Coordinates of C-alpha atoms in Angstrom, one line a residue:
M1 CA -20.8 -5.6 14.0
F2 CA -18.0 -7.5 15.6
S3 CA -16.1 -7.0 18.9
L4 CA -13.3 -7.8 21.2
Q5 CA -14.3 -8.1 24.7
S6 CA -11.7 -7.9 27.5
I7 CA -9.1 -9.6 25.3
S8 CA -5.7 -10.5 27.0
L9 CA -2.8 -12.0 25.0
Y10 CA 0.7 -13.0 26.1
R11 CA 3.4 -13.8 23.6
G12 CA 6.8 -15.0 24.8
G13 CA 6.2 -13.8 28.3
R14 CA 5.2 -10.3 27.1
C15 CA 1.7 -8.8 27.5
L16 CA 0.4 -7.6 24.1
F17 CA -3.1 -7.0 25.2
D18 CA -4.5 -6.4 28.7
E19 CA -8.3 -6.5 28.9
A20 CA -8.6 -4.7 25.5
T21 CA -12.1 -4.0 24.3
V22 CA -13.3 -2.5 21.0
A23 CA -16.3 -2.7 18.7
I24 CA -16.2 -2.6 15.0
N25 CA -19.3 -1.4 12.9
P26 CA -20.3 -2.9 9.5
G27 CA -18.7 -1.1 6.7
D28 CA -15.9 0.5 8.9
K29 CA -12.6 1.0 7.3
V30 CA -10.1 0.8 10.1
G31 CA -6.2 1.3 10.1
L32 CA -4.5 -0.6 12.8
T33 CA -1.4 1.3 14.1
G34 CA 1.2 0.8 16.8
A35 CA 5.0 0.2 17.1
N36 CA 6.6 -2.8 15.7
G37 CA 6.0 -5.8 18.0
S38 CA 3.0 -4.1 19.7
G39 CA 0.6 -6.8 18.6
K40 CA -1.0 -5.6 15.3
S41 CA -0.5 -8.9 13.3
S42 CA -1.4 -10.9 16.4
L43 CA -4.7 -9.0 16.5
L44 CA -5.4 -10.1 12.8
L45 CA -4.5 -13.6 13.5
M46 CA -6.9 -13.7 16.4
L47 CA -9.7 -12.5 14.0
M48 CA -8.6 -15.0 11.4
G49 CA -8.9 -17.8 14.0
K50 CA -5.2 -18.6 13.8
L51 CA -4.4 -17.5 17.3
S52 CA -6.4 -17.8 20.5
A53 CA -6.6 -15.1 23.2
D54 CA -5.5 -16.1 26.8
N55 CA -8.6 -14.4 28.1
G56 CA -11.7 -12.6 26.7
D57 CA -14.0 -13.2 23.7
I58 CA -14.0 -12.3 20.1
K59 CA -17.7 -11.9 19.0
L60 CA -18.3 -12.5 15.3
P61 CA -22.2 -12.7 15.1
G62 CA -23.7 -14.1 12.0
K63 CA -20.6 -16.1 11.0
P64 CA -19.2 -13.4 8.6
Q65 CA -17.1 -14.4 5.6
I66 CA -13.5 -13.2 6.5
S67 CA -10.9 -12.9 3.8
W68 CA -7.1 -12.2 4.2
A69 CA -3.9 -12.4 2.1
E70 CA -1.7 -15.2 3.2
Q71 CA 1.9 -14.3 3.9
E72 CA 3.3 -17.4 2.1
T73 CA 2.5 -18.9 -1.3
L74 CA 2.8 -22.5 -2.1
A75 CA 4.6 -23.4 -5.3
S76 CA 2.0 -24.1 -7.9
K77 CA 1.8 -25.0 -11.6
N78 CA -1.6 -23.4 -11.9
S79 CA -1.8 -20.2 -13.8
A80 CA -1.9 -16.8 -12.0
I81 CA -5.5 -16.1 -13.1
S82 CA -6.7 -19.8 -11.9
F83 CA -4.9 -19.2 -8.5
V84 CA -6.8 -16.0 -8.0
L85 CA -10.0 -17.6 -9.0
D86 CA -9.5 -20.2 -6.3
G87 CA -10.0 -17.4 -3.8
D88 CA -13.7 -17.6 -4.5
K89 CA -14.0 -21.0 -2.8
E90 CA -17.8 -21.3 -3.2
L91 CA -17.4 -20.6 -7.0
R92 CA -15.0 -23.4 -7.3
I93 CA -17.3 -25.7 -5.3
W94 CA -20.2 -25.1 -7.5
E95 CA -18.1 -25.5 -10.8
Q96 CA -17.1 -28.9 -9.5
K97 CA -20.7 -29.8 -8.7
L98 CA -21.7 -28.7 -12.3
T99 CA -19.1 -30.9 -13.7
E100 CA -20.2 -33.7 -11.5
A101 CA -23.8 -33.1 -12.6
Q102 CA -23.0 -33.1 -16.2
A103 CA -21.0 -36.3 -15.9
S104 CA -24.0 -38.1 -14.3
D105 CA -26.4 -36.4 -16.9
S106 CA -28.7 -35.2 -14.3
P107 CA -30.9 -32.3 -15.5
K108 CA -32.2 -31.4 -12.0
L109 CA -28.5 -31.2 -10.5
I110 CA -27.3 -29.3 -13.6
S111 CA -30.3 -26.9 -13.2
T112 CA -29.5 -26.5 -9.5
A113 CA -25.7 -25.9 -10.1
T114 CA -26.4 -23.6 -13.1
D115 CA -28.7 -21.4 -11.0
K116 CA -26.2 -21.2 -8.2
L117 CA -23.4 -20.3 -10.5
D118 CA -25.6 -17.6 -12.1
H119 CA -26.2 -16.2 -8.6
L120 CA -22.4 -16.2 -7.9
Q121 CA -21.8 -14.3 -11.2
A122 CA -19.7 -17.1 -12.5
W123 CA -19.9 -15.9 -16.1
S124 CA -18.0 -12.8 -15.0
A125 CA -15.5 -14.4 -12.6
S126 CA -12.6 -14.6 -15.0
N127 CA -13.2 -11.0 -16.2
R128 CA -13.1 -9.9 -12.5
A129 CA -10.0 -11.9 -11.6
G130 CA -8.3 -10.4 -14.7
K131 CA -9.2 -6.9 -13.8
L132 CA -7.7 -7.5 -10.2
L133 CA -4.5 -8.8 -11.6
A134 CA -4.3 -6.0 -14.1
G135 CA -4.7 -3.5 -11.3
L136 CA -1.9 -5.1 -9.4
G137 CA 0.5 -5.0 -12.4
F138 CA 0.1 -8.2 -14.2
S139 CA 0.0 -8.1 -18.0
E140 CA -2.3 -10.5 -19.9
S141 CA 0.5 -12.8 -20.6
Q142 CA 1.7 -12.9 -17.0
Q143 CA -1.8 -13.9 -15.9
Q144 CA -1.4 -17.1 -17.8
Q145 CA 2.1 -17.9 -16.3
S146 CA 2.4 -20.4 -13.4
V147 CA 2.4 -19.2 -9.9
A148 CA 5.9 -20.8 -9.3
S149 CA 7.4 -18.7 -12.1
F150 CA 7.0 -15.4 -10.1
S151 CA 9.4 -14.0 -7.5
G152 CA 8.4 -13.7 -3.9
G153 CA 7.3 -10.1 -4.2
W154 CA 4.9 -10.9 -7.2
Q155 CA 3.6 -14.0 -5.4
M156 CA 2.6 -11.7 -2.6
R157 CA 0.7 -9.6 -5.1
L158 CA -1.0 -12.9 -6.2
N159 CA -2.1 -13.6 -2.6
L160 CA -3.5 -10.0 -2.3
A161 CA -5.5 -10.5 -5.6
R162 CA -6.8 -13.9 -4.3
A163 CA -8.0 -12.3 -1.0
L164 CA -9.8 -9.5 -3.0
M165 CA -11.4 -12.1 -5.3
C166 CA -12.9 -13.9 -2.2
P167 CA -16.5 -12.5 -1.5
S168 CA -16.1 -11.3 2.0
D169 CA -17.8 -9.4 4.8
I170 CA -14.6 -8.6 6.6
L171 CA -11.2 -8.1 4.8
L172 CA -8.0 -8.3 6.8
L173 CA -4.8 -6.9 5.3
D174 CA -1.3 -6.8 6.8
E175 CA 1.1 -4.3 5.0
P176 CA -0.6 -4.8 1.5
T177 CA 1.5 -2.0 -0.2
N178 CA 5.0 -3.6 0.8
H179 CA 5.4 -5.2 -2.5
L180 CA 3.5 -2.8 -4.7
D181 CA 4.7 0.0 -6.9
L182 CA 3.1 3.4 -6.9
D183 CA 0.7 2.8 -9.6
A184 CA -0.6 -0.5 -8.1
I185 CA -1.0 1.3 -4.7
I186 CA -3.1 4.0 -6.3
W187 CA -5.3 1.3 -8.0
L188 CA -5.6 -0.6 -4.6
E189 CA -6.8 2.6 -2.8
R190 CA -9.6 3.0 -5.3
W191 CA -10.6 -0.6 -4.9
L192 CA -10.7 -0.5 -1.1
R193 CA -12.6 2.7 -1.0
S194 CA -15.3 0.9 -3.1
Y195 CA -15.4 -2.2 -0.9
T196 CA -18.6 -2.4 1.0
G197 CA -17.5 -4.7 3.7
T198 CA -15.5 -4.0 6.9
L199 CA -11.8 -3.4 6.3
M200 CA -9.1 -3.7 8.9
V201 CA -5.5 -2.9 7.5
I202 CA -2.1 -2.7 9.0
S203 CA 0.0 -0.2 7.1
H204 CA 3.1 2.0 7.6
D205 CA 2.1 4.1 4.5
R206 CA 0.5 7.3 5.9
D207 CA -0.8 8.4 2.6
F208 CA -2.3 5.0 2.0
L209 CA -4.0 5.2 5.4
D210 CA -5.2 8.8 4.8
N211 CA -6.8 7.8 1.5
V212 CA -8.5 4.6 2.6
V213 CA -9.4 4.5 6.3
L214 CA -12.0 6.5 8.4
R215 CA -11.1 5.1 11.8
I216 CA -7.7 4.4 13.6
L217 CA -7.3 1.6 16.2
H218 CA -4.1 2.4 18.0
I219 CA -2.2 -0.1 20.1
E220 CA 0.0 1.2 22.9
H221 CA 0.8 -0.1 26.4
A222 CA -1.2 -3.3 25.8
S223 CA -4.4 -1.5 25.2
L224 CA -6.5 -0.3 22.2
S225 CA -7.8 3.2 21.7
S226 CA -10.2 4.2 18.8
W227 CA -10.0 7.5 16.9
K228 CA -12.3 8.9 14.3
G229 CA -10.8 9.9 10.9
N230 CA -7.7 9.0 9.0
Y231 CA -4.1 8.8 10.1
S232 CA -3.4 12.5 9.8
D233 CA -6.5 13.2 11.9
F234 CA -5.3 10.7 14.6
E235 CA -1.8 12.2 14.5
K236 CA -3.1 15.7 15.0
L237 CA -5.2 14.7 18.0
Q238 CA -2.3 12.8 19.4
A239 CA 0.0 15.8 19.1
E240 CA -2.6 17.9 20.8
K241 CA -2.8 15.5 23.6
L242 CA 0.9 15.3 24.0
Q243 CA 1.2 19.1 24.2
L244 CA -1.3 19.2 27.1
D245 CA 1.3 17.0 28.9
Q246 CA 3.2 19.7 30.6
K247 CA 6.5 17.7 30.9
N248 CA 6.5 17.3 27.1
L249 CA 5.5 20.8 26.2
T250 CA 8.9 22.2 26.1
R251 CA 10.4 19.5 24.0
A252 CA 7.5 19.6 21.6
N253 CA 7.8 23.4 21.1
T254 CA 11.5 23.0 20.5
E255 CA 10.8 20.5 17.8
R256 CA 8.0 22.8 16.2
K257 CA 10.4 25.8 16.1
R258 CA 13.1 23.6 14.4
L259 CA 10.8 22.3 11.8
Q260 CA 9.3 25.9 11.2
S261 CA 12.8 27.3 10.8
F262 CA 13.6 24.6 8.2
I263 CA 10.4 25.4 6.3
D264 CA 11.2 29.1 6.2
R265 CA 14.7 28.5 5.0
F266 CA 13.6 26.1 2.3
R267 CA 10.7 28.4 1.1
A268 CA 13.3 31.3 0.7
K269 CA 15.3 29.4 -1.9
A270 CA 12.3 28.1 -3.8
T271 CA 12.9 27.9 -7.6
K272 CA 10.0 25.5 -8.9
A273 CA 6.8 26.8 -7.5
K274 CA 4.5 23.8 -7.9
Q275 CA 6.9 21.2 -6.6
V276 CA 8.2 23.4 -3.8
Q277 CA 4.6 24.2 -2.6
S278 CA 3.9 20.6 -2.6
R279 CA 6.9 19.9 -0.4
V280 CA 6.3 22.8 1.8
K281 CA 2.7 21.4 2.5
A282 CA 4.2 18.0 3.2
M283 CA 6.6 19.5 5.7
E284 CA 4.0 21.6 7.4
K285 CA 2.0 18.4 7.6
L286 CA 4.9 16.9 9.3
G287 CA 4.4 19.3 12.3
N288 CA 2.3 17.0 14.3
A289 CA 4.5 14.0 13.4
S290 CA 7.6 16.0 14.4
I291 CA 5.9 16.8 17.8
L292 CA 5.1 13.1 18.4
H293 CA 8.7 12.2 17.3
S294 CA 10.2 14.4 19.8
R295 CA 9.5 11.7 22.5
S296 CA 10.8 8.9 20.2
A297 CA 13.9 6.8 21.0
Y298 CA 14.9 6.7 17.2
K299 CA 17.1 9.6 16.1
F300 CA 18.3 9.3 12.5
H301 CA 20.7 12.1 11.8
F302 CA 23.1 12.6 8.8
E303 CA 26.3 14.3 9.5
T304 CA 27.5 17.0 7.0
P305 CA 29.6 15.3 4.3
D306 CA 33.3 16.2 4.2
N307 CA 33.1 17.2 0.5
A308 CA 30.4 18.8 -1.7
P309 CA 31.7 18.3 -5.3
R310 CA 29.8 20.2 -8.1
P311 CA 28.9 18.2 -10.1
I312 CA 29.0 14.8 -8.2
L313 CA 28.3 13.0 -11.5
R314 CA 27.3 13.5 -15.1
L315 CA 25.8 11.1 -17.6
E316 CA 25.9 12.1 -21.3
K317 CA 24.0 10.1 -24.0
A318 CA 24.5 7.1 -21.8
A319 CA 22.8 3.6 -22.5
I320 CA 22.3 1.4 -19.6
G321 CA 21.2 -2.2 -19.7
Y322 CA 22.1 -5.9 -19.2
D323 CA 23.8 -8.5 -21.4
G324 CA 24.8 -5.8 -24.0
K325 CA 21.1 -4.8 -24.5
P326 CA 20.2 -1.2 -23.5
W327 CA 17.2 -0.8 -21.2
L328 CA 17.5 2.9 -20.8
S329 CA 18.9 5.0 -23.9
N330 CA 20.3 8.6 -24.3
V331 CA 20.5 9.3 -20.6
N332 CA 21.5 12.8 -19.8
L333 CA 21.8 13.6 -16.1
T334 CA 23.8 15.8 -13.9
I335 CA 23.7 15.7 -10.1
H336 CA 25.1 18.5 -8.0
A337 CA 25.6 18.6 -4.2
G338 CA 22.3 19.3 -2.5
D339 CA 20.1 18.0 -5.4
R340 CA 17.2 16.1 -4.2
I341 CA 15.7 13.8 -7.0
G342 CA 12.8 11.4 -6.9
L343 CA 12.5 8.7 -9.6
L344 CA 9.0 8.0 -10.9
G345 CA 7.9 5.4 -13.3
Q346 CA 5.8 2.3 -13.6
N347 CA 7.2 -1.2 -12.3
G348 CA 9.8 -2.5 -14.7
A349 CA 10.4 0.9 -16.5
G350 CA 14.0 0.9 -15.4
K351 CA 14.2 3.0 -12.1
S352 CA 16.3 0.4 -10.3
T353 CA 18.5 0.0 -13.4
L354 CA 19.5 3.6 -13.3
L355 CA 20.1 3.5 -9.5
K356 CA 22.5 0.4 -10.1
H357 CA 24.6 2.4 -12.4
L358 CA 24.7 5.5 -10.1
A359 CA 25.8 3.1 -7.3
G360 CA 28.6 1.6 -9.4
S361 CA 27.3 -1.9 -9.8
L362 CA 26.1 -1.7 -13.4
P363 CA 28.5 -0.1 -16.1
I364 CA 27.0 1.8 -19.0
L365 CA 27.0 0.2 -22.5
S366 CA 27.8 3.4 -24.4
G367 CA 28.0 7.3 -23.9
E368 CA 29.8 9.0 -21.1
S369 CA 29.6 8.5 -17.3
W370 CA 31.7 10.7 -15.0
F371 CA 31.9 10.8 -11.3
S372 CA 33.9 13.2 -9.2
S373 CA 36.9 11.7 -7.4
N374 CA 35.4 13.0 -4.1
T375 CA 32.1 11.2 -4.4
I376 CA 31.2 9.0 -1.5
I377 CA 28.2 7.0 -2.3
G378 CA 25.7 5.6 0.3
F379 CA 23.5 2.9 -1.3
F380 CA 20.4 1.2 0.2
A381 CA 18.6 -1.5 -1.5
Q382 CA 16.5 -4.4 -0.3
H383 CA 19.1 -7.1 -1.3
Q384 CA 21.5 -5.6 1.3
L385 CA 19.4 -6.9 4.0
E386 CA 20.0 -10.5 2.9
Q387 CA 23.7 -9.8 2.5
L388 CA 24.2 -9.2 6.2
N389 CA 26.3 -11.9 8.0
S390 CA 23.5 -13.7 9.8
E391 CA 26.0 -15.0 12.5
Q392 CA 27.2 -11.6 13.4
S393 CA 25.6 -9.2 15.8
P394 CA 25.0 -5.5 15.0
I395 CA 28.1 -4.4 17.2
D396 CA 30.3 -6.9 15.3
I397 CA 29.1 -5.6 12.0
L398 CA 29.6 -2.0 13.0
L399 CA 33.0 -2.6 14.4
E400 CA 34.1 -4.6 11.3
H401 CA 33.2 -1.7 9.1
F402 CA 34.6 1.0 11.4
K403 CA 37.6 -0.3 13.3
Q404 CA 38.4 3.2 14.8
L405 CA 35.3 3.0 17.0
T406 CA 35.5 1.9 20.6
T407 CA 33.0 -0.7 21.9
Q408 CA 31.2 2.1 23.9
Q409 CA 31.0 4.4 21.0
A410 CA 29.5 1.6 18.9
Q411 CA 26.9 0.8 21.5
D412 CA 26.0 4.5 21.8
Y413 CA 25.6 4.8 18.0
L414 CA 23.5 1.7 17.7
G415 CA 21.2 3.0 20.4
R416 CA 20.3 5.9 18.1
Y417 CA 18.8 3.3 15.7
G418 CA 16.8 1.4 18.4
F419 CA 19.3 -1.3 19.3
F420 CA 19.5 -1.6 23.1
G421 CA 20.6 -4.1 25.6
E422 CA 21.0 -7.8 24.5
R423 CA 19.8 -6.8 20.9
V424 CA 23.1 -5.2 20.4
T425 CA 25.0 -8.5 20.6
E426 CA 22.4 -11.0 19.2
P427 CA 23.0 -12.5 15.7
V428 CA 21.0 -10.7 13.0
N429 CA 19.5 -13.9 11.7
N430 CA 16.9 -13.5 14.4
F431 CA 16.1 -10.0 13.3
S432 CA 12.9 -8.8 11.6
G433 CA 13.1 -6.9 8.1
G434 CA 12.7 -3.7 9.9
E435 CA 15.6 -4.3 12.3
K436 CA 17.9 -5.3 9.4
A437 CA 16.8 -2.2 7.4
R438 CA 17.7 0.0 10.4
L439 CA 21.0 -1.6 10.7
V440 CA 21.9 -1.2 7.0
L441 CA 20.8 2.5 7.3
A442 CA 22.9 3.0 10.3
L443 CA 26.0 1.6 8.5
I444 CA 25.4 3.8 5.4
I445 CA 24.9 7.0 7.5
K446 CA 28.1 6.3 9.4
T447 CA 30.1 6.7 6.1
K448 CA 29.0 10.3 5.7
P449 CA 28.0 10.0 2.1
N450 CA 27.6 13.0 -0.2
L451 CA 25.5 11.1 -2.6
L452 CA 22.8 9.1 -1.0
I453 CA 20.9 6.5 -3.2
L454 CA 17.8 4.9 -1.6
D455 CA 15.8 2.2 -3.3
E456 CA 12.6 1.7 -1.3
P457 CA 14.2 2.4 2.1
T458 CA 10.9 2.3 4.1
N459 CA 9.7 -1.1 3.0
H460 CA 10.2 -2.7 6.5
L461 CA 10.1 0.5 8.7
D462 CA 7.1 1.2 10.9
L463 CA 5.6 4.7 11.0
E464 CA 7.9 6.0 13.8
M465 CA 11.0 4.9 12.0
R466 CA 9.7 6.4 8.7
E467 CA 9.1 9.8 10.3
S468 CA 12.7 9.6 11.8
L469 CA 14.1 8.9 8.4
T470 CA 11.8 11.6 6.7
L471 CA 13.1 14.3 9.2
A472 CA 16.8 13.3 8.8
L473 CA 16.6 13.4 5.0
Q474 CA 15.0 16.9 5.0
E475 CA 18.1 18.2 6.8
Y476 CA 20.6 16.0 4.8
S477 CA 22.9 18.5 3.0
G478 CA 24.2 15.9 0.3
A479 CA 22.6 14.9 -2.9
L480 CA 19.7 12.5 -2.7
V481 CA 18.3 10.1 -5.4
L482 CA 15.3 8.2 -4.1
I483 CA 12.9 5.5 -5.3
S484 CA 9.9 5.0 -3.1
H485 CA 6.2 4.1 -3.2
D486 CA 5.8 6.2 0.0
R487 CA 4.3 9.3 -1.4
H488 CA 4.7 11.1 1.9
L489 CA 8.4 10.5 1.9
L490 CA 8.7 11.6 -1.7
R491 CA 6.8 14.9 -1.2
A492 CA 8.7 15.8 1.9
T493 CA 12.2 15.1 0.7
C494 CA 12.4 15.6 -3.1
E495 CA 12.6 18.9 -4.9
N496 CA 12.8 17.5 -8.4
F497 CA 11.4 14.5 -10.1
I498 CA 12.6 12.4 -13.1
L499 CA 10.2 10.2 -15.1
I500 CA 11.4 6.9 -16.5
A501 CA 9.2 5.6 -19.2
D502 CA 9.4 4.2 -22.7
N503 CA 13.2 3.6 -22.1
Q504 CA 13.8 7.3 -21.6
V505 CA 14.9 9.4 -18.6
T506 CA 13.3 12.9 -18.7
P507 CA 12.7 15.7 -16.1
F508 CA 9.1 15.6 -14.7
N509 CA 7.8 19.1 -14.2
G510 CA 5.1 18.3 -11.6
D511 CA 4.4 16.9 -8.2
I512 CA 3.1 13.5 -7.0
E513 CA -0.5 14.4 -7.8
D514 CA 0.5 15.3 -11.4
Y515 CA 2.2 11.9 -11.6
R516 CA -1.0 10.1 -10.4
Q517 CA -3.0 12.0 -13.2
W518 CA -0.2 11.0 -15.7
L519 CA -0.7 7.3 -14.7
Q520 CA -4.4 7.5 -15.2
S521 CA -4.1 9.3 -18.6
K522 CA -1.5 6.6 -19.8
T523 CA -3.9 3.8 -18.7
S524 CA -6.7 5.5 -20.5
L525 CA -4.5 6.1 -23.6
N526 CA -3.6 2.4 -23.7
K527 CA -7.3 1.4 -23.6
Q528 CA -8.1 3.8 -26.4
K529 CA -5.2 2.3 -28.5
S530 CA -6.5 -1.3 -27.8
L531 CA -10.0 -0.2 -28.8
V532 CA -8.8 1.4 -32.1
E533 CA -6.8 -1.7 -32.9
N534 CA -9.9 -3.8 -32.3
L535 CA -12.0 -1.6 -34.5
N536 CA -9.4 -1.6 -37.3
S537 CA -9.4 -5.4 -36.9
N538 CA -13.2 -5.7 -37.1
K539 CA -13.2 -3.6 -40.4
S540 CA -11.1 -6.1 -42.1
E541 CA -13.3 -9.0 -41.2
N542 CA -15.8 -10.7 -43.5
R543 CA -19.2 -9.1 -43.0
K544 CA -20.8 -12.6 -42.7
E545 CA -18.3 -13.6 -40.1
Q546 CA -19.1 -10.4 -38.2
R547 CA -22.7 -11.0 -38.2
K548 CA -22.0 -14.5 -36.9
K549 CA -19.9 -13.1 -34.1
E550 CA -22.7 -10.5 -33.2
A551 CA -25.2 -13.3 -32.9
E552 CA -22.9 -15.2 -30.7
N553 CA -22.3 -12.1 -28.5
R554 CA -26.0 -11.5 -28.2
Q555 CA -26.3 -15.1 -27.1
K556 CA -23.5 -14.8 -24.6
S557 CA -24.8 -11.5 -23.3
A558 CA -28.2 -12.9 -22.5
P559 CA -27.3 -13.8 -18.9
L560 CA -25.6 -10.4 -18.7
R561 CA -28.8 -8.6 -19.6
K562 CA -30.8 -10.9 -17.3
K563 CA -28.4 -10.0 -14.4
I564 CA -28.6 -6.3 -15.2
K565 CA -32.4 -6.4 -15.1
S566 CA -32.3 -8.4 -11.8
L567 CA -30.0 -5.7 -10.2
E568 CA -32.3 -3.0 -11.5
V569 CA -35.2 -4.5 -9.6
A570 CA -32.9 -4.9 -6.5
I571 CA -31.8 -1.2 -6.6
D572 CA -35.4 -0.1 -6.8
K573 CA -36.3 -2.3 -3.9
H574 CA -33.4 -1.0 -1.8
Q575 CA -34.3 2.6 -2.6
K576 CA -37.8 2.1 -1.5
T577 CA -36.7 0.5 1.7
L578 CA -34.3 3.3 2.5
S579 CA -37.0 5.9 1.8
E580 CA -39.3 4.1 4.3
L581 CA -36.6 3.9 7.0
E582 CA -35.7 7.6 6.5
E583 CA -39.4 8.5 6.9
K584 CA -39.5 6.6 10.2
L585 CA -36.4 8.5 11.3
L586 CA -38.2 11.8 10.7
D587 CA -40.8 11.0 13.4
N588 CA -39.6 12.6 16.6
S589 CA -41.2 10.0 18.7
I590 CA -38.7 7.4 17.5
Y591 CA -36.0 9.2 19.6
E592 CA -37.8 8.7 23.0
N593 CA -36.3 6.4 25.5
T594 CA -39.1 3.8 25.2
N595 CA -38.4 3.4 21.5
R596 CA -34.5 3.1 21.9
E597 CA -34.5 -0.5 20.8
E598 CA -36.6 0.2 17.7
L599 CA -34.4 3.2 16.8
K600 CA -31.3 1.0 17.0
N601 CA -32.9 -1.6 14.7
I602 CA -33.9 1.1 12.2
L603 CA -30.3 2.5 12.2
V604 CA -28.8 -1.0 11.8
Q605 CA -31.3 -1.8 8.9
Q606 CA -30.5 1.7 7.4
G607 CA -26.7 1.0 7.4
E608 CA -27.2 -2.6 5.8
T609 CA -29.6 -1.3 3.2
K610 CA -27.2 1.6 2.2
A611 CA -24.4 -1.0 1.9
Q612 CA -26.7 -3.3 -0.1
L613 CA -27.8 -0.4 -2.4
E614 CA -24.2 0.8 -3.0
S615 CA -23.0 -2.8 -3.8
A616 CA -25.9 -3.3 -6.2
E617 CA -25.3 0.1 -8.0
L618 CA -21.5 -0.8 -8.3
D619 CA -22.3 -4.2 -9.7
W620 CA -24.8 -2.7 -12.1
L621 CA -22.2 -0.1 -13.3
E622 CA -19.6 -2.7 -13.7
L623 CA -22.0 -5.0 -15.7
C624 CA -23.0 -2.1 -17.9
D625 CA -19.4 -1.4 -18.7
E626 CA -18.9 -5.0 -19.5
M627 CA -22.0 -5.0 -21.8
E628 CA -20.7 -1.9 -23.6
S629 CA -17.2 -3.5 -24.1
S630 CA -18.5 -7.0 -25.1

């Protein structure tokens, strides 16, 4: 267990924490929430030892191993897989010691280093690093590329893989899903659920929090509050608490009625049962968020477009690509006013390529592409954040785009998106990614588009701003085409999905859960295909060469079999210990006040033993899989 005791922290004259106290139990999976600037990242920095509190103490008994993903990556010529392996520092130290022992030809030192490396599972380290990289979207060839050859987003994935590679008691993650696509997020959720240490994660992805954490630490008014359950549980309890506040009750009820009216209206025009029911459930889930949002300063709102052309655009047998080479072929797509389309597909499949054409920045190579003359496009993409004039202020940028506005009208409009006081006139080069994203969205909304094209619009938005955007998109009457790894946003705003895979654009008749299953089946199919290819290759080998390989494999697998046997002994030992502890807990006398300390020790030992047993069983299963595949 680690704890923060009466922590106070001031940053730039502002109090982030005032006598904050909280205890985190071993194995807890904690989601850290709060508004942007409330102190979430500062709390993680304090736990990392990179920031000192002004008052109070952080207790980390037993000197736990803490791992975190760095926010910057140094340019390196090392391969991606080597960079990730460097995350296991102890492994690298003992590899170096073995090299030195071999150079000095010292049998004793070689034996010591070999035993230590065996304990550290050095023989499977490259395989484990490869699995981490594959899960985060790196192909086998990419794993051998230099770190410096990757873009910033992919380098952040490498930092994440390196943090996961490090053996740790405590894992600290700050927005780990920001640079991931949907399939990588689903993989990361599975990995984190099986992680046996203590996890503390900052995320503005509510589905991710719901699927991973079992406790919420919320920062508000410079204090920490702890809530059992995932983010939806926390949101429900917060909404109930808010409704008890009489002065907020009327406003909350008004918001609930507005949302219910919208759900009823949408349900009445339902045409695709499965997708519609998925969206209705998502909107009903928004009820608590909507009540909480009723007190928010952020109020996104899309005005009704002046025109609603039918159709807005049409593509027929279109080929879209770069440098004369098609990336997407035979694209047939018609978009009408009011259509709400989510694009699904793995990273690199061509989702952004299609959006670039729809936004008018990438011409087709062949086929037909027709747009209505009344089409007004609102296009949001991450590169637009960097294209803002860094020397201009929000009000300068707004008045430059909309010269008809008065200064007061511009200030009022910017206030709806969280820009108040001096922030309205400050240059945007000092703004965070979230503030720049809000400003770009504000500019787009002001154009009253009838075709809204959004490419990862929530990447830099906190949970409150995400809910504001989600509620606004639900009521938006124009056509929407959306790429997002935020499953909650996709469920709540999209009625139809399009799958982009294998250079084709096809309707996807299902919901987000169906897409998750499609991803898993595709991964499984690829593994089976690889296995068949290997089997066919083996059949063509000379029998003598095959026997030689089998002998080599038996020799290589000897340490593997030894480790499996060792784990089986450990599992039996942990199970026996757990049975003994549970037998003690059946004795009613242990719950008497005089035995309180002994009970506490038994419960702690029980938790530690369960974690050790689970870890040993997971290692055993992984090694057995490796033995079968070797």
